[in-house]
Coordinates of C-alpha atoms in Angstrom, one line a residue:
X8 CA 46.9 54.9 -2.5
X9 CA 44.0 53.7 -0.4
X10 CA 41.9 51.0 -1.8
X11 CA 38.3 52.0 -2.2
X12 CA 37.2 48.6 -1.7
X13 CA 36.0 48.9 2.2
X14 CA 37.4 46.3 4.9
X15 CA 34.8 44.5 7.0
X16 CA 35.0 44.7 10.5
X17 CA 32.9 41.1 11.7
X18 CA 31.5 41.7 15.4
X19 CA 32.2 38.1 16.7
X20 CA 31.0 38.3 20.4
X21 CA 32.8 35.1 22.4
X22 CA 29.4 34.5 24.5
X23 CA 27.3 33.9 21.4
X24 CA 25.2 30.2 19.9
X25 CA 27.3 28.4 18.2
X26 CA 24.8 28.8 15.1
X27 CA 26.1 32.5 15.1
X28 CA 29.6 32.0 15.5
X29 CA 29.0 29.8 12.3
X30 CA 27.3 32.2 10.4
X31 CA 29.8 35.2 11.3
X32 CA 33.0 32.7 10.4
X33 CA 31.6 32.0 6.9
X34 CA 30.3 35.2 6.2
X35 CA 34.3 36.6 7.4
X36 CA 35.7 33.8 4.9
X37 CA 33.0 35.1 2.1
X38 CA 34.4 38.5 1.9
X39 CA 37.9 37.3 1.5
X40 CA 36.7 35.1 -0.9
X41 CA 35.6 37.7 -2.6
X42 CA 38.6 39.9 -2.8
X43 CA 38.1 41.8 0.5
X44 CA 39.8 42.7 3.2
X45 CA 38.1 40.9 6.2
X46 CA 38.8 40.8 10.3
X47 CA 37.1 39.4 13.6
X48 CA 36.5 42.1 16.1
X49 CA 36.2 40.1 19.5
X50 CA 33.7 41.5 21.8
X51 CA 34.3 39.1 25.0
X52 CA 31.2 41.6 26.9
X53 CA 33.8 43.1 29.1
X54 CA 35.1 47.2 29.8
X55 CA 38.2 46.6 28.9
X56 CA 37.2 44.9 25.4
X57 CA 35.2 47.0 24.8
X58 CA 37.2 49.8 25.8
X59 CA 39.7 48.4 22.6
X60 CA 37.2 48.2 20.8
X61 CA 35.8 51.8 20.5
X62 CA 39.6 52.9 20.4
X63 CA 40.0 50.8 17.4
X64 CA 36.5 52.0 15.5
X65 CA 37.7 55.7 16.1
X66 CA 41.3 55.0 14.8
X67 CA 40.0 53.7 11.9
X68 CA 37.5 56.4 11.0
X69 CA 40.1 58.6 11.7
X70 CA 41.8 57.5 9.4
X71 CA 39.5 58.0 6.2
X72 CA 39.6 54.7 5.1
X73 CA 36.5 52.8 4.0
X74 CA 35.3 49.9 6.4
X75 CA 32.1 48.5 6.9
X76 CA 30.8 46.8 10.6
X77 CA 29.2 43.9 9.9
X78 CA 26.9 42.2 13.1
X79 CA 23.8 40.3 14.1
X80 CA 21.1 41.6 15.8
X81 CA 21.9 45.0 16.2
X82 CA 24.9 45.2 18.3
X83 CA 26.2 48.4 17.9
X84 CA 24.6 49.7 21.1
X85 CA 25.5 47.4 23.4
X86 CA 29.1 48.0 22.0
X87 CA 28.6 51.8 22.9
X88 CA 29.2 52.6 19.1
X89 CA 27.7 56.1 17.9
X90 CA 25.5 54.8 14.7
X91 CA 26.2 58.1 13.1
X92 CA 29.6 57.8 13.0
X93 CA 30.5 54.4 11.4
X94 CA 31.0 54.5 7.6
X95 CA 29.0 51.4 7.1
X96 CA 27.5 49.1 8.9
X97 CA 25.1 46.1 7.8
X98 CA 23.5 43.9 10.4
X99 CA 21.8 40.7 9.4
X100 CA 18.1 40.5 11.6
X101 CA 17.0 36.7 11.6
X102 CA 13.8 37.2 12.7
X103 CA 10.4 39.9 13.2
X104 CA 11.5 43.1 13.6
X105 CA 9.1 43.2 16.3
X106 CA 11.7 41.3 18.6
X107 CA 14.4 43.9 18.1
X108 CA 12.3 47.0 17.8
X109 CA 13.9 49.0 20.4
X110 CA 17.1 48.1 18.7
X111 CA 16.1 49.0 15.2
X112 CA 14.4 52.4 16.3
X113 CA 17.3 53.8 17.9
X114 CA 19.7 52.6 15.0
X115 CA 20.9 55.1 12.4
X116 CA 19.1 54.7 9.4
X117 CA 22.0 54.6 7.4
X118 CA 22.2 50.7 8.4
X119 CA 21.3 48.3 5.6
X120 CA 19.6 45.9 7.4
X121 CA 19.4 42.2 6.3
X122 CA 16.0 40.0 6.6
X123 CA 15.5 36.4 6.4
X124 CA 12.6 36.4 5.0
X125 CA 10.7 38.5 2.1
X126 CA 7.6 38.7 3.8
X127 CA 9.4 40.9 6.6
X128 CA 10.0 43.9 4.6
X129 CA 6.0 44.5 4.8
X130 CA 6.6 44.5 8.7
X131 CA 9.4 47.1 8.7
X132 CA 7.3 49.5 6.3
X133 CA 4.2 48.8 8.4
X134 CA 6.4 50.0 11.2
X135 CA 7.6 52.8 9.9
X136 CA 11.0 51.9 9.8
X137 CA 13.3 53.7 6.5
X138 CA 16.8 51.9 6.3
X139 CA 17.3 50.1 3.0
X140 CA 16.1 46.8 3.4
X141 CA 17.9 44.0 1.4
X142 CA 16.9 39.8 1.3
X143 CA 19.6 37.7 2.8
X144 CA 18.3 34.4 3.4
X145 CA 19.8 32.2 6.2
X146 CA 22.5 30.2 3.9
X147 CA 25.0 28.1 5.1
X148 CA 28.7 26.3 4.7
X149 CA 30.5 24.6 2.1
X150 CA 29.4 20.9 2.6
X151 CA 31.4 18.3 4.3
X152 CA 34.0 16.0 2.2
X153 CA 32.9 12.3 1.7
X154 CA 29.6 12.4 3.9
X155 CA 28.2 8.9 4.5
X156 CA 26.0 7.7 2.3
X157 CA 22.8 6.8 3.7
X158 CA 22.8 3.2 3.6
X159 CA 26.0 3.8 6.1
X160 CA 23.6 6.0 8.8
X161 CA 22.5 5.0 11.7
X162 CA 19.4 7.8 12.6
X163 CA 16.5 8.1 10.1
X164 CA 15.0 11.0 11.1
X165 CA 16.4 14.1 13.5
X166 CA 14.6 16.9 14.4
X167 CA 16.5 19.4 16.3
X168 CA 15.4 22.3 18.5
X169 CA 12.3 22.9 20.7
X170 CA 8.7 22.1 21.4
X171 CA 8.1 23.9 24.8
X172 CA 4.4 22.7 25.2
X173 CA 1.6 20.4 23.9
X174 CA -1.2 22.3 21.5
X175 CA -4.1 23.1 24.1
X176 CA -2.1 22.2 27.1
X177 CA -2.0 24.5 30.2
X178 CA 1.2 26.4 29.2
X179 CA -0.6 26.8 26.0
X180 CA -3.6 28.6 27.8
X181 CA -1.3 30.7 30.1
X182 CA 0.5 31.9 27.6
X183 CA -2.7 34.6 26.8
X184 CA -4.6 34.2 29.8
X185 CA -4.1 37.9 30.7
X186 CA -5.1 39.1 27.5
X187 CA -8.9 40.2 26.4
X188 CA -10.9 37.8 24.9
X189 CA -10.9 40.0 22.0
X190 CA -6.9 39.6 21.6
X191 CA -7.3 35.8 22.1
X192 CA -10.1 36.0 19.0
X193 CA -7.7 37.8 17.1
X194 CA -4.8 35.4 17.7
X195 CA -6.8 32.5 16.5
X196 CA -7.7 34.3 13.5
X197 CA -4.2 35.4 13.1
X198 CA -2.7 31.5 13.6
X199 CA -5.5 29.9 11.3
X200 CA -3.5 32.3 8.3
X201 CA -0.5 32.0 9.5
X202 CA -0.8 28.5 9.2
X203 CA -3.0 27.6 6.3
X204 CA -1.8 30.9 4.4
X205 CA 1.6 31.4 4.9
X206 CA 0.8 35.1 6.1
X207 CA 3.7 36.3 8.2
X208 CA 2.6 36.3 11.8
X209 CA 2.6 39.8 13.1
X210 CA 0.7 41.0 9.9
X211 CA -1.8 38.0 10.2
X212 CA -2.4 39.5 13.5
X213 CA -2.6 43.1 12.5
X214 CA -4.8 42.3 10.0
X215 CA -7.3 40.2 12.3
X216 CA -7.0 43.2 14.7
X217 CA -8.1 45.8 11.8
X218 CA -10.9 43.2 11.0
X219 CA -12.5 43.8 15.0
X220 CA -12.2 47.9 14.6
X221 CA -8.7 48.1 16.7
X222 CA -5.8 49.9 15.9
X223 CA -3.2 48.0 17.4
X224 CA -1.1 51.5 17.1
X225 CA -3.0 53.0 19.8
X226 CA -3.1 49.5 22.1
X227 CA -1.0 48.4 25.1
X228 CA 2.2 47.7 23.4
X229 CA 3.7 45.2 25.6
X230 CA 0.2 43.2 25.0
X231 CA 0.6 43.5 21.0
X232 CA 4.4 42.2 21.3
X233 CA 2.6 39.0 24.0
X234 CA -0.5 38.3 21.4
X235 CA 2.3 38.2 18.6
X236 CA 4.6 36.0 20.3
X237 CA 1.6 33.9 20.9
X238 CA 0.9 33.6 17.4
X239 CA 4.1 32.7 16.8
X240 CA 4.8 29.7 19.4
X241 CA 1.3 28.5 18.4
X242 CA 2.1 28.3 15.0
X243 CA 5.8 26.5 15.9
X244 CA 4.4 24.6 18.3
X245 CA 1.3 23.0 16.5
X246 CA 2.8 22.2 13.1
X247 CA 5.9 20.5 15.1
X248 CA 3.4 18.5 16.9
X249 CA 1.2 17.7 14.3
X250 CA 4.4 16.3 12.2
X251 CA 6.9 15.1 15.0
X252 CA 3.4 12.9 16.0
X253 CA 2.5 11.8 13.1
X254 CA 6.1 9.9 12.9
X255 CA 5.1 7.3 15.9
X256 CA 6.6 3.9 14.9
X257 CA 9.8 5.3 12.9
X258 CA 13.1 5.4 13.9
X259 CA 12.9 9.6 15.6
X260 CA 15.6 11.6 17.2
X261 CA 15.0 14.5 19.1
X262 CA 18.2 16.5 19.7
X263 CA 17.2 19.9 21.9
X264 CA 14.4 21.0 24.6
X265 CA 11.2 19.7 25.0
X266 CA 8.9 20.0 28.2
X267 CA 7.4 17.2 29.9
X268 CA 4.2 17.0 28.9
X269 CA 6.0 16.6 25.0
X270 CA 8.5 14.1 26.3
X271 CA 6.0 11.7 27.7
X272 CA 3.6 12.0 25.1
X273 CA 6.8 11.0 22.9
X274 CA 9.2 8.6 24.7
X275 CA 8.3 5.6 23.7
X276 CA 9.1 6.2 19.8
X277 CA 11.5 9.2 20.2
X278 CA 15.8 9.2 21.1
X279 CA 15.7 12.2 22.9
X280 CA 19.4 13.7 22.8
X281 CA 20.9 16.2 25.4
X282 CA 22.1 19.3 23.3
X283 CA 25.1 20.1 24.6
X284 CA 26.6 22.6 21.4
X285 CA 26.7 23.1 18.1
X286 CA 29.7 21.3 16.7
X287 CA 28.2 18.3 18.2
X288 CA 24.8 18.3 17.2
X289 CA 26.5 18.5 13.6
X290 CA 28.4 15.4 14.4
X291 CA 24.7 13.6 15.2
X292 CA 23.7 14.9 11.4
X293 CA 26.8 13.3 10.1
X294 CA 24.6 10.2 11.2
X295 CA 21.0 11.3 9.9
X296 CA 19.3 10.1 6.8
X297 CA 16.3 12.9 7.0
X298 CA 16.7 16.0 9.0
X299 CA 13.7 18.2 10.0
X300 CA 13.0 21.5 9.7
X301 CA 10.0 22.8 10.9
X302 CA 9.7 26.5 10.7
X303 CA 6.6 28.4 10.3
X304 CA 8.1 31.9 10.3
X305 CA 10.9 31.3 7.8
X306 CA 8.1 30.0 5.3
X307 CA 9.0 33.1 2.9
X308 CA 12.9 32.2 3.1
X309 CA 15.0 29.3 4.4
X310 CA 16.3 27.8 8.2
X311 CA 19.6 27.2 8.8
X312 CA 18.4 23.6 9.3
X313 CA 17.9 23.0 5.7
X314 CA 21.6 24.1 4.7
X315 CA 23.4 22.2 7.6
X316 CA 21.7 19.0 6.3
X317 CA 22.5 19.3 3.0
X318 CA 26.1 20.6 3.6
X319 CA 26.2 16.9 6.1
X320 CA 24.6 14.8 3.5
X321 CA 21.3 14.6 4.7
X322 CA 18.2 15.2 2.7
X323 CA 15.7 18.0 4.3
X324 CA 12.0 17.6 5.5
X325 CA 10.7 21.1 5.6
X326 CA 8.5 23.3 6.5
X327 CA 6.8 24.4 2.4
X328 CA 9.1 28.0 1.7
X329 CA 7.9 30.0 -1.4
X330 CA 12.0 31.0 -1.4
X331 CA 12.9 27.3 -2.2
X332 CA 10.8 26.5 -4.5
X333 CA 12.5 28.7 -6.8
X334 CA 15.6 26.0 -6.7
X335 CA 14.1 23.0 -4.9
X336 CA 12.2 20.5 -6.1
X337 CA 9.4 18.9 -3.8
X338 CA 10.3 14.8 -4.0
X339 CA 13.6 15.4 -5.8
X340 CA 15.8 17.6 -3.6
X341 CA 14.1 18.2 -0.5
X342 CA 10.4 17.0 1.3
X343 CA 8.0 19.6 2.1
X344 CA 5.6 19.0 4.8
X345 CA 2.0 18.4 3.5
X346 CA -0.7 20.7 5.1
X347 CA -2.5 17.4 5.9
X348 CA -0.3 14.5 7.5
X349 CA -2.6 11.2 6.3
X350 CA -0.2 9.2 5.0
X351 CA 3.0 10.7 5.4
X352 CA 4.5 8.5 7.9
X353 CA 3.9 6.0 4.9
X354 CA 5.6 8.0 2.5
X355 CA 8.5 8.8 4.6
X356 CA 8.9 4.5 5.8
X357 CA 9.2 4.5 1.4
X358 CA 11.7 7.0 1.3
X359 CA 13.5 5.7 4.0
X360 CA 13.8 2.3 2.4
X361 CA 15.1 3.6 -0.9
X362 CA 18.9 4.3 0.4
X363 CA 19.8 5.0 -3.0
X364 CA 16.7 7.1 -4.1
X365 CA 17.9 9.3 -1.1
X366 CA 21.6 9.6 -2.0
X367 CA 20.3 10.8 -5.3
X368 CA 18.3 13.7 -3.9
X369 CA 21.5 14.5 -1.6
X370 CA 23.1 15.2 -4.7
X371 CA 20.5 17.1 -6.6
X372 CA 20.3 19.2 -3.2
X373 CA 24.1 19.9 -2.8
X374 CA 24.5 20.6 -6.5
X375 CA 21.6 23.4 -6.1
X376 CA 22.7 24.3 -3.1
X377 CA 26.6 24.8 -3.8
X378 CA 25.7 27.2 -6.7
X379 CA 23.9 30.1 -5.3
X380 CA 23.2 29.0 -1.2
X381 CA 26.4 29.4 0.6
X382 CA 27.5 32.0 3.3
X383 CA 30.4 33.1 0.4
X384 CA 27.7 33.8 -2.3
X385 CA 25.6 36.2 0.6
X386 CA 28.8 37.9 1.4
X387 CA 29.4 38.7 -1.9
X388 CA 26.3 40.2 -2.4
X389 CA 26.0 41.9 0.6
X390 CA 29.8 43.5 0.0
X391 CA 27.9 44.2 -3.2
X392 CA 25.4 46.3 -1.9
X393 CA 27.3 48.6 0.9
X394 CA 29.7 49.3 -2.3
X395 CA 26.9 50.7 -4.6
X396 CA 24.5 53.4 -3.8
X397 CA 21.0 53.2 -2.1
X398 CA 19.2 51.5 -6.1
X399 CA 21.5 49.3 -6.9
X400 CA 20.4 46.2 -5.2
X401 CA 21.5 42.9 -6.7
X402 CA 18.7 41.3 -9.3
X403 CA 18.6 38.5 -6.8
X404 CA 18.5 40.5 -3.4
X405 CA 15.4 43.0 -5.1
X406 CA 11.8 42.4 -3.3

């Protein structure tokens, strides 16, 4: 008899971040944790793999046998996959919508699509976008066996990832010099909330549009997409450089890109590593007492940032997430960022001299974290979800 339980088919493309591969690894293991049947369909970009795998979808199909595809970012069409004839599919979208729109509009609107962030969901309606939208927060691994306790690690503080230009600077200003002056008035507006309200940025923007009598609908599309990715990198850009600059004097890694006008402005209190992949920036937070996360656009869910630290043993300075606050406690399992700096380089040379007062909120965090934050719990709910019909969300995935 065939099982009604559906298998799930994990896209695993070989030239992917390592981040992802992580994600679709423990998302795999999940599902099999969770009684189902689970396999990696390579996708190494090529004819011939791809070739096998649309032979394989259409056996499989053929076959009457319940199996769900589960991707990132939409992949189905670069896989040459007809939407309308796969059983299930669920794709998780990390980000805006507005980054993948061409991918979500010609999607079949059977996909359950996953967002990373509650505050998205107001994006994809405003959009006009109908596929059943359900909350899977970035999560993240089981945590490592016998981490080092701090006392034992050698780096303070690590952020990792980007800061491509200085606030103000002349890539700042390029970045909408083409635009009207009345798109650059609305992207101010749009950043101030973004920043000081938490407002997601693309309906900050929308909103500081509606405010100047425009109808972004009817405007230059291409110049909508530019003014939100500008309100975007200016909210990254100036909370990471109003917190990575406030830490001059402490013992600072910096483990990813930064541009030069950042580097000099930082090398003479900052360890700038090379990233060179994954795997190996997790070996450098094996080291790390604090590791930063500093996020604006995940502010209504959580970074993977914040789970790899705790999973390593580190405790989290992040970016304030109305998500976390349901489990985390500001001071006791994780550091939010104040909205005003003065004084926090203080705090943090305190926290950093308690060794013990740090292991303690490393276990408060993992504790939290083990229960309901793992990759295994979100596969579980989202196997959950593609078994039940289009109401029966999960109490804990419902908006």
């Amino acid at each position: 008899m065939t099982s009604s339980k559906p298998e799930f088919w994990i896209i695993l493309p070989v030239k992917v971040a390592g981040w992802a591969h992580d994600i679709l690894k423990n998302l795999s293991w999940g599902f099999a944790a969770a009684g189902y049947k689970s396999l990696f369909v390579i996708d190494y970009a090529t004819e011939e793999s791809r070739e096998r795998i649309n032979t394989g979808f259409m056996q499989k199909i053929a076959s009457g046998e319940p199996f769900v595809i589960v991707d990132l970012f939409m992949r189905m069409k670069m896989l040459g996959i007809p939407p309308d004839l796969v059983p299930g599919h669920f794709t998780h979208i990390g980000d805006s919508p507005i980054h993948h729109f061409n991918r979500v509009l010609s999607s079949s609107p059977e996909t359950v699509i996953g967002i990373p962030d509650r505050r998205y969901r107001e994006i994809y309606e405003t959009l006009g976008f109908q596929h059943k939208l359900v909350f899977v927060p970035y999560s993240g691994c089981d945590p490592i066996a016998d981490p080092l306790p701090m006392a034992d690690r050698d780096i303070d503080l690590l952020f990792t990832g980007t800061l491509g230009m200085l606030p103000g600077s002349d890539a700042w200003n390029e970045m909408v010099a083409d635009l009207p002056d009345l798109y650059k008035d609305a992207i101010d507006e749009a950043l101030i909330r973004t920043l000081d309200e938490e407002m997601v940025a693309f309906m900050a923007l929308a909103r500081a549009f509606e405010r100047r009598g425009v109808d972004w609908r009817e405007e230059d599309a291409a110049a909508v997409v530019k003014a939100h990715q500008a309100v975007e990198t200016y909210a990254e850009t100036t909370r990471r450089w109003d917190i990575l600059s406030a830490m001059e004097g402490l013992n600072l890694h910096f483990m990813g890109d930064a541009s030069d006008d950042v580097s000099a402005k930082m090398w003479s209190y900052t360890k700038f590593h090379r990233f060179t992949s994954f795997d190996d920036m997790l070996e450098v937070v094996k080291r790390t007492k604090i590791l930063i996360n500093i996020c604006p656009k995940l502010a209504g869910g959580s970074h993977t940032r914040i789970w790899n630290g705790i999973a390593y043993g580190c405790v989290n300075a992040t970016t304030h997430s109305s998500y976390l606050d349901e489990d985390f406690v500001d001071g006791v399992d994780i550091i939010n960022f104040p909205d005003d700096m003065t004084g926090f380089k203080e705090k943090l040379e305190s926290l950093l001299a308690d060794t013990d007062g740090l292991d303690a909120m490393v276990a408060s965090s993992q504790a939290k974290y083990t229960a309901r934050h793992l990759w295994r719990h979100r596969a579980a709910e989202i196997a959950q979800v593609m078994m039940e019909g289009p109401t029966d969300v999960p109490a804990d995935l419902r908006f």
